[in-house]
Short mmCIF file of C-alpha atoms in Angstrom, two decimals:
data_model
loop_
_atom_site.label_atom_id
_atom_site.label_comp_id
_atom_site.label_asym_id
_atom_site.label_seq_id
_atom_site.Cartn_x
_atom_site.Cartn_y
_atom_site.Cartn_z
CA MET A 1 0.00 0.00 0.00
CA ASP A 2 1.32 3.44 -0.90
CA LEU A 3 1.74 5.91 1.92
CA PRO A 4 0.10 9.30 1.48
CA LYS A 5 2.42 12.19 0.87
CA GLY A 6 4.04 13.41 4.06
CA GLN A 7 2.99 10.40 6.12
CA PRO A 8 5.99 8.78 7.82
CA GLN A 9 6.77 5.12 7.52
CA PRO A 10 6.14 3.19 10.74
CA VAL A 11 9.19 2.72 12.91
CA SER A 12 10.17 -0.89 13.43
CA ARG A 13 10.03 -2.51 16.87
CA LYS A 14 13.81 -2.78 16.85
CA TRP A 15 14.26 0.97 16.49
CA ARG A 16 11.58 1.74 19.06
CA LEU A 17 13.45 -0.45 21.58
CA THR A 18 16.72 1.28 20.64
CA GLY A 19 15.13 4.66 21.39
CA TRP A 20 14.02 3.54 24.84
CA LEU A 21 17.51 2.23 25.61
CA LEU A 22 19.19 5.44 24.44
CA ALA A 23 17.08 7.40 26.90
CA ALA A 24 17.27 4.94 29.81
CA VAL A 25 21.03 4.29 29.73
CA TRP A 26 21.78 7.81 30.96
CA LEU A 27 19.72 7.25 34.10
CA PHE A 28 22.77 5.44 35.47
CA PHE A 29 24.05 8.87 36.58
CA LEU A 30 21.17 9.18 39.03
CA ASN A 31 23.04 6.67 41.20
CA VAL A 32 24.62 9.53 43.17
CA PRO A 33 21.36 11.10 44.43
CA LEU A 34 19.88 7.60 44.79
CA GLY A 35 22.77 6.65 47.08
CA ALA A 36 22.17 9.78 49.12
CA ALA A 37 18.50 8.86 49.51
CA LEU A 38 19.33 5.31 50.60
CA ASP A 39 21.67 6.64 53.27
CA GLN A 40 18.91 8.70 54.92
CA ALA A 41 18.14 7.61 58.48
CA GLU A 42 14.58 8.86 58.47
CA PRO A 43 12.27 6.61 56.40
CA TRP A 44 10.15 9.45 55.03
CA ARG A 45 13.23 11.19 53.66
CA LYS A 46 14.52 7.95 52.18
CA TRP A 47 11.29 7.05 50.41
CA LEU A 48 10.63 10.59 49.29
CA GLY A 49 14.06 10.69 47.69
CA ILE A 50 13.70 7.27 46.07
CA GLY A 51 10.16 7.95 44.86
CA SER A 52 11.04 11.31 43.37
CA LEU A 53 14.06 9.86 41.53
CA VAL A 54 12.03 6.95 40.14
CA ALA A 55 9.32 9.34 38.97
CA PHE A 56 11.99 11.63 37.52
CA GLY A 57 13.59 8.77 35.57
CA VAL A 58 10.29 7.51 34.16
CA ALA A 59 9.23 11.04 33.17
CA TYR A 60 12.57 11.69 31.48
CA VAL A 61 12.44 8.49 29.40
CA LEU A 62 8.82 9.10 28.36
CA LEU A 63 9.60 12.70 27.46
CA PHE A 64 12.64 11.72 25.41
CA GLU A 65 10.70 9.05 23.52
CA TRP A 66 7.81 11.46 22.87
CA ALA A 67 10.18 14.05 21.44
CA ARG A 68 12.04 11.46 19.36
CA ALA A 69 8.76 10.22 17.85
CA HIS A 70 7.89 13.78 16.80
CA ARG A 71 11.28 14.25 15.17
CA GLN A 72 11.12 10.96 13.29
CA ALA A 73 7.66 11.84 11.99
CA GLY A 74 8.85 15.26 10.86
CA ARG A 75 6.37 17.01 13.17
CA PRO A 76 7.33 20.09 15.19
CA ILE A 77 7.55 19.65 18.95
CA PRO A 78 4.86 21.76 20.68
CA ARG A 79 6.78 24.44 22.59
CA GLY A 80 4.15 24.91 25.29
CA ARG A 81 3.99 21.22 26.11
CA ALA A 82 7.79 20.97 26.03
CA ALA A 83 8.14 23.88 28.48
CA VAL A 84 5.57 22.39 30.85
CA SER A 85 7.33 19.02 30.69
CA LEU A 86 10.69 20.60 31.55
CA LEU A 87 9.15 22.42 34.52
CA GLY A 88 7.68 19.09 35.62
CA LEU A 89 11.13 17.45 35.51
CA LEU A 90 12.60 20.32 37.52
CA ALA A 91 9.78 20.06 40.06
CA LEU A 92 10.42 16.33 40.55
CA GLY A 93 14.07 17.07 41.20
CA LEU A 94 13.21 19.77 43.73
CA VAL A 95 10.68 17.56 45.54
CA GLY A 96 13.43 15.07 46.31
CA ILE A 97 15.67 17.60 48.11
CA PRO A 98 14.76 16.35 51.64
CA GLY A 99 15.91 12.88 50.63
CA THR A 100 18.77 13.61 48.23
CA GLY A 101 20.21 16.83 49.65
CA ALA A 102 22.65 18.70 47.44
CA ASP A 103 22.84 15.74 45.07
CA TRP A 104 19.42 16.66 43.68
CA MET A 105 21.31 18.97 41.32
CA THR A 106 22.41 15.94 39.31
CA THR A 107 18.89 16.06 37.87
CA LEU A 108 19.79 19.43 36.32
CA VAL A 109 21.97 17.55 33.83
CA PHE A 110 18.89 15.75 32.55
CA VAL A 111 16.80 18.92 32.52
CA ALA A 112 19.46 20.68 30.42
CA THR A 113 19.80 17.84 27.92
CA ALA A 114 16.03 17.54 27.60
CA ALA A 115 15.87 21.27 26.86
CA VAL A 116 18.42 20.87 24.05
CA PHE A 117 16.33 18.09 22.53
CA LEU A 118 12.96 19.81 22.98
CA LEU A 119 13.39 23.57 22.60
CA PRO A 120 14.65 25.91 19.89
CA ALA A 121 18.37 26.66 20.11
CA VAL A 122 18.05 30.07 21.82
CA TRP A 123 15.69 28.87 24.54
CA ALA A 124 17.69 25.69 25.03
CA LEU A 125 20.85 27.77 25.53
CA VAL A 126 19.11 29.83 28.21
CA VAL A 127 18.06 26.67 30.08
CA VAL A 128 21.56 25.17 29.81
CA VAL A 129 23.18 28.33 31.18
CA LEU A 130 20.75 28.51 34.10
CA ALA A 131 21.21 24.80 34.87
CA ALA A 132 25.01 25.15 34.75
CA LEU A 133 25.06 28.24 37.00
CA THR A 134 22.66 26.82 39.58
CA PRO A 135 25.26 24.54 41.31
CA LEU A 136 27.74 27.40 41.52
CA VAL A 137 25.23 29.84 42.97
CA ALA A 138 23.65 27.24 45.27
CA GLY A 139 27.08 26.12 46.52
CA TYR A 140 27.84 29.70 47.45
CA LEU A 141 24.49 30.48 49.10
CA VAL A 142 23.54 27.20 50.82
CA PRO A 143 25.85 25.82 53.51
CA GLY A 144 26.88 22.24 52.84
CA TRP A 145 26.27 22.39 49.06
CA SER A 146 29.71 23.60 48.08
CA GLY A 147 30.84 20.17 46.91
CA VAL A 148 28.59 19.97 43.85
CA SER A 149 30.44 22.36 41.55
CA GLY A 150 31.28 19.39 39.29
CA VAL A 151 27.67 19.45 38.11
CA PHE A 152 28.56 22.66 36.24
CA PHE A 153 30.89 20.77 33.88
CA ALA A 154 28.54 17.79 33.67
CA VAL A 155 25.72 20.05 32.46
CA LEU A 156 27.92 21.64 29.79
CA LEU A 157 29.37 18.35 28.51
CA ALA A 158 26.02 16.52 28.50
CA SER A 159 24.28 19.44 26.76
CA PHE A 160 26.96 19.56 24.07
CA ALA A 161 26.61 15.81 23.50
CA MET A 162 22.83 16.09 23.33
CA PHE A 163 23.15 18.87 20.77
CA GLY A 164 24.91 16.36 18.50
CA VAL A 165 22.22 13.74 19.15
CA ALA A 166 19.45 16.24 18.37
CA ALA A 167 21.15 17.34 15.15
CA LEU A 168 21.59 13.70 14.12
CA ALA A 169 17.94 12.94 14.86
CA GLN A 170 16.86 15.93 12.77
CA ARG A 171 19.05 14.88 9.84
CA ASN A 172 17.75 11.33 10.05
CA GLY A 173 14.18 12.64 9.96
CA GLU A 174 14.95 14.77 6.93
CA LEU A 175 16.66 11.84 5.20
CA ARG A 176 13.68 9.58 5.90
CA ALA A 177 11.30 12.20 4.50
CA ALA A 178 13.47 12.55 1.40
CA GLN A 179 13.54 8.78 0.88
CA GLN A 180 9.75 8.60 1.18
CA GLU A 181 9.37 11.42 -1.34
CA ILE A 182 11.71 9.65 -3.77
CA SER A 183 9.70 6.44 -3.40
CA ARG A 184 6.45 8.33 -3.95
CA LEU A 185 7.80 10.01 -7.08
CA ALA A 186 9.07 6.67 -8.41
CA VAL A 187 5.60 5.14 -7.99
CA ALA A 188 3.98 8.16 -9.64
CA GLU A 189 6.41 7.99 -12.57
CA GLU A 190 5.76 4.28 -13.06
CA ARG A 191 2.01 4.89 -13.06
CA ALA A 192 2.43 7.69 -15.59
CA ARG A 193 4.58 5.46 -17.81
CA THR A 194 2.01 2.68 -17.72
CA ALA A 195 -0.76 5.15 -18.51
CA ARG A 196 1.18 6.46 -21.51
CA ASP A 197 1.82 2.94 -22.76
CA LEU A 198 -1.87 2.09 -22.52
CA HIS A 199 -2.71 5.32 -24.33
CA ASP A 200 -0.27 4.54 -27.14
CA ILE A 201 -1.43 0.95 -27.50
CA LEU A 202 -5.17 1.46 -27.25
CA GLY A 203 -5.19 4.77 -29.11
CA HIS A 204 -3.93 3.15 -32.30
CA SER A 205 -5.88 -0.10 -31.99
CA LEU A 206 -9.21 1.52 -31.15
CA THR A 207 -8.79 4.09 -33.91
CA VAL A 208 -8.41 1.31 -36.48
CA VAL A 209 -11.31 -0.61 -34.93
CA ALA A 210 -13.55 2.45 -35.17
CA ILE A 211 -12.61 3.11 -38.79
CA LYS A 212 -13.11 -0.50 -39.86
CA ALA A 213 -16.41 -0.74 -37.99
CA GLU A 214 -17.60 2.43 -39.75
CA LEU A 215 -16.48 1.03 -43.11
CA ALA A 216 -18.24 -2.27 -42.42
CA GLY A 217 -21.43 -0.40 -41.56
CA ARG A 218 -21.36 1.35 -44.93
CA LEU A 219 -20.71 -1.92 -46.78
CA VAL A 220 -23.38 -4.04 -45.09
CA GLU A 221 -25.94 -3.41 -47.81
CA VAL A 222 -23.58 -2.66 -50.70
CA ASP A 223 -21.04 -5.48 -50.31
CA PRO A 224 -22.01 -7.91 -47.51
CA SER A 225 -19.04 -10.22 -48.08
CA ARG A 226 -16.50 -7.41 -47.74
CA ALA A 227 -18.39 -6.06 -44.74
CA ALA A 228 -18.10 -9.48 -43.11
CA ALA A 229 -14.36 -9.47 -43.82
CA GLU A 230 -14.02 -6.06 -42.21
CA ILE A 231 -15.99 -7.22 -39.15
CA ALA A 232 -13.68 -10.23 -38.87
CA GLU A 233 -10.68 -7.90 -38.92
CA VAL A 234 -12.34 -5.76 -36.23
CA GLU A 235 -12.64 -8.85 -34.05
CA GLN A 236 -8.99 -9.72 -34.60
CA LEU A 237 -7.90 -6.17 -33.79
CA ALA A 238 -9.99 -6.12 -30.62
CA ARG A 239 -8.46 -9.41 -29.48
CA ALA A 240 -4.97 -8.15 -30.27
CA ALA A 241 -5.62 -4.93 -28.32
CA LEU A 242 -6.82 -6.96 -25.34
CA ALA A 243 -3.68 -9.08 -25.50
CA ASP A 244 -1.55 -5.91 -25.68
CA VAL A 245 -3.22 -4.52 -22.57
CA ARG A 246 -2.63 -7.75 -20.67
CA ARG A 247 1.05 -7.78 -21.66
CA THR A 248 1.43 -4.14 -20.68
CA VAL A 249 -0.12 -4.71 -17.26
CA GLY A 250 1.97 -7.81 -16.67
CA ALA A 251 5.23 -6.50 -18.10
CA TYR A 252 6.58 -3.98 -20.52
CA ARG A 253 5.18 -4.58 -24.00
CA GLY A 254 7.61 -4.78 -26.90
CA VAL A 255 6.87 -3.21 -30.28
CA ARG A 256 8.39 -4.35 -33.59
CA LEU A 257 8.85 -2.04 -36.53
CA ALA A 258 7.84 -4.62 -39.15
CA GLU A 259 4.58 -5.37 -37.34
CA GLU A 260 3.77 -1.68 -37.00
CA VAL A 261 4.41 -1.00 -40.70
CA ALA A 262 2.10 -3.89 -41.61
CA GLY A 263 -0.52 -2.58 -39.20
CA ALA A 264 -0.11 0.91 -40.64
CA ARG A 265 -0.92 -0.38 -44.11
CA SER A 266 -4.16 -1.96 -42.91
CA ALA A 267 -5.19 1.14 -40.93
CA LEU A 268 -4.47 3.56 -43.77
CA ILE A 269 -6.31 1.49 -46.36
CA ALA A 270 -9.33 1.19 -44.06
CA ALA A 271 -9.31 4.98 -43.64
CA GLY A 272 -9.17 5.52 -47.40
CA ILE A 273 -5.64 6.96 -47.28
CA ALA A 274 -3.07 5.92 -49.87
CA ALA A 275 -0.09 4.27 -48.18
CA ASP A 276 3.45 4.80 -49.48
CA LEU A 277 5.41 2.38 -47.34
CA PRO A 278 8.92 0.91 -47.58
CA ALA A 279 9.15 -2.45 -49.28
CA ASP A 280 12.17 -3.51 -47.23
CA LEU A 281 13.25 -2.52 -43.76
CA PRO A 282 16.86 -2.25 -42.60
CA GLU A 283 18.24 -4.50 -39.90
CA LEU A 284 18.17 -2.50 -36.70
CA PRO A 285 19.27 -3.08 -33.10
CA ALA A 286 16.39 -4.23 -30.90
CA GLU A 287 16.00 -0.95 -28.96
CA ARG A 288 16.08 1.16 -32.13
CA ASP A 289 13.64 -1.18 -33.89
CA GLN A 290 11.25 -0.78 -30.98
CA LEU A 291 11.62 3.01 -30.92
CA PHE A 292 10.94 3.29 -34.66
CA GLY A 293 7.94 0.96 -34.23
CA TRP A 294 6.48 3.30 -31.60
CA ALA A 295 7.10 6.25 -33.94
CA VAL A 296 5.23 4.57 -36.81
CA ARG A 297 2.37 3.66 -34.49
CA GLU A 298 2.04 7.21 -33.12
CA GLY A 299 2.48 8.88 -36.51
CA VAL A 300 -0.06 6.72 -38.34
CA THR A 301 -2.57 7.07 -35.50
CA ASN A 302 -2.37 10.85 -35.82
CA VAL A 303 -2.69 10.67 -39.60
CA VAL A 304 -5.80 8.51 -39.41
CA ARG A 305 -7.41 10.54 -36.63
CA HIS A 306 -6.63 14.14 -37.38
CA SER A 307 -4.99 14.79 -40.73
CA GLY A 308 -7.76 14.50 -43.33
CA ALA A 309 -4.94 13.36 -45.63
CA ARG A 310 -5.18 11.52 -48.91
CA GLN A 311 -1.69 10.03 -48.75
CA CYS A 312 0.71 8.97 -46.00
CA THR A 313 4.39 8.24 -46.55
CA ILE A 314 6.69 6.30 -44.26
CA ARG A 315 10.46 6.31 -44.76
CA VAL A 316 12.88 4.22 -42.68
CA SER A 317 16.67 4.36 -42.69
CA ALA A 318 19.30 2.98 -40.36
CA ASP A 319 19.21 6.05 -38.13
CA ALA A 320 15.82 7.69 -38.71
CA VAL A 321 12.14 7.11 -39.38
CA GLU A 322 9.78 9.68 -40.89
CA ILE A 323 5.99 9.67 -41.21
CA SER A 324 4.45 12.42 -43.31
CA ASP A 325 1.07 13.18 -44.91
CA ASP A 326 -0.54 15.73 -47.21
CA GLY A 327 -3.34 16.68 -44.84
CA ARG A 328 -4.14 19.75 -42.79
CA GLY A 329 -0.97 19.65 -40.74
CA PRO A 330 -0.67 20.72 -37.07
CA THR A 331 -3.42 23.14 -36.14
CA SER A 332 -2.24 24.07 -32.64
CA GLU A 333 0.54 23.54 -30.16
CA ALA A 334 -1.57 20.86 -28.44
CA ALA A 335 -1.54 18.79 -31.65
CA ALA A 336 2.23 18.49 -31.34
CA THR A 337 2.33 17.82 -27.58
CA GLY A 338 -0.24 15.09 -27.02
CA HIS A 339 0.16 12.16 -24.66
CA GLY A 340 1.46 9.90 -27.40
CA LEU A 341 4.21 12.32 -28.41
CA VAL A 342 5.20 12.81 -24.77
CA GLY A 343 5.69 9.06 -24.40
CA LEU A 344 7.56 8.90 -27.72
CA ARG A 345 9.95 11.65 -26.65
CA GLU A 346 10.68 9.87 -23.38
CA ARG A 347 11.48 6.66 -25.25
CA ALA A 348 13.67 8.58 -27.69
CA GLN A 349 15.66 10.18 -24.86
CA ARG A 350 16.80 6.78 -23.68
CA LEU A 351 18.66 6.36 -26.98
CA ASP A 352 19.70 10.04 -27.29
CA ALA A 353 17.35 10.33 -30.26
CA THR A 354 15.41 13.46 -31.22
CA VAL A 355 11.73 13.81 -32.07
CA SER A 356 10.66 16.61 -34.42
CA VAL A 357 7.11 17.43 -35.50
CA GLY A 358 5.63 20.13 -37.72
CA ARG A 359 4.62 20.98 -41.24
CA ARG A 360 6.29 19.45 -44.23
CA PRO A 361 9.02 21.61 -45.79
CA HIS A 362 7.17 21.78 -49.09
CA GLY A 363 3.40 21.93 -49.32
CA HIS A 364 0.72 21.14 -46.77
CA GLY A 365 0.77 18.30 -44.33
CA PHE A 366 2.35 17.01 -41.19
CA VAL A 367 5.69 15.27 -40.61
CA LEU A 368 6.91 13.30 -37.61
CA ARG A 369 10.59 12.37 -37.56
CA VAL A 370 12.64 10.40 -35.05
CA GLY A 371 16.36 10.45 -35.65
CA LEU A 372 19.49 9.31 -33.92
CA PRO A 373 22.76 11.28 -33.85
CA ALA A 374 25.28 10.58 -36.56
CA GLY A 375 27.44 7.59 -35.76
CA ALA A 376 24.99 6.08 -33.27
CA ARG A 377 25.09 2.31 -33.09
#
């Protein structure tokens, strides 16, 4: 099933587990305040410290995973919710002060890193600076807290490391979005190619069917035997068109120049247009033979449908094919840029060939020419 544009691919269970581990592994550094809580003599202080640290760790992991999911999905992190979440983390750290003492400031490292991951760069820098200065100021103002100045360096180092993690997560999200867009464009291009192939195949076949059916209708009373022959050819053409569609849906359909020239003769005669076709065709490489076959198919279809011509001429050489008529010629820019010609030009580009359309150099009419550069093999 194709994913709608902009919708992220689901993250595998393996990567979800990796995200949880990346967040949880850093909780090891809460062992210092946890040890302080376990050493408390009063039970209420001990359990308050332990409970606040457990709640802090769970909240930090959930917050990290929430933010990572937003980044992977390419969605912006809501600033209001991020700010409230950071205040909640800070509050949990403060609640544990009776049980953890000065070591509660270890939680500031996690608050600072969470700010780097959640907030825009300017706001995150403000939070990091405040978190780094808090141990220095608190150590100066509060007796007994002077031994936690090392938290200052821990905040700075952890914040710098988290900046790299956040940048990497953002780049990974952008890369994933780009890969999804490439996949979407590839699917769209394949659908467009198939649609053009069906247009080219059915456009020619149904045009000939319509002309022969019209001819048979006129001959029913005048020449029943010939009308029956035309109806039989209509049936064969319809079956061939159905087979072409099935081959196109199942795999890429090949076109042969000799078959298209023979089909062109039948279509032109049924349309009452004199056919001047080559008696012999040169031996061509398979890709060039197919390209020239598509050119004959597209050119003759346009002659039968739109030209009002009395004569159609096809010329084939080793490096070019040309289909011309003496009809009305191109009447607008749209006549030279239809779906069939778009598909023909795309096929020609694969062989570095050129497609030219327009009026004949001398007199009225239309000419379609597909040529390869000199010296092409």
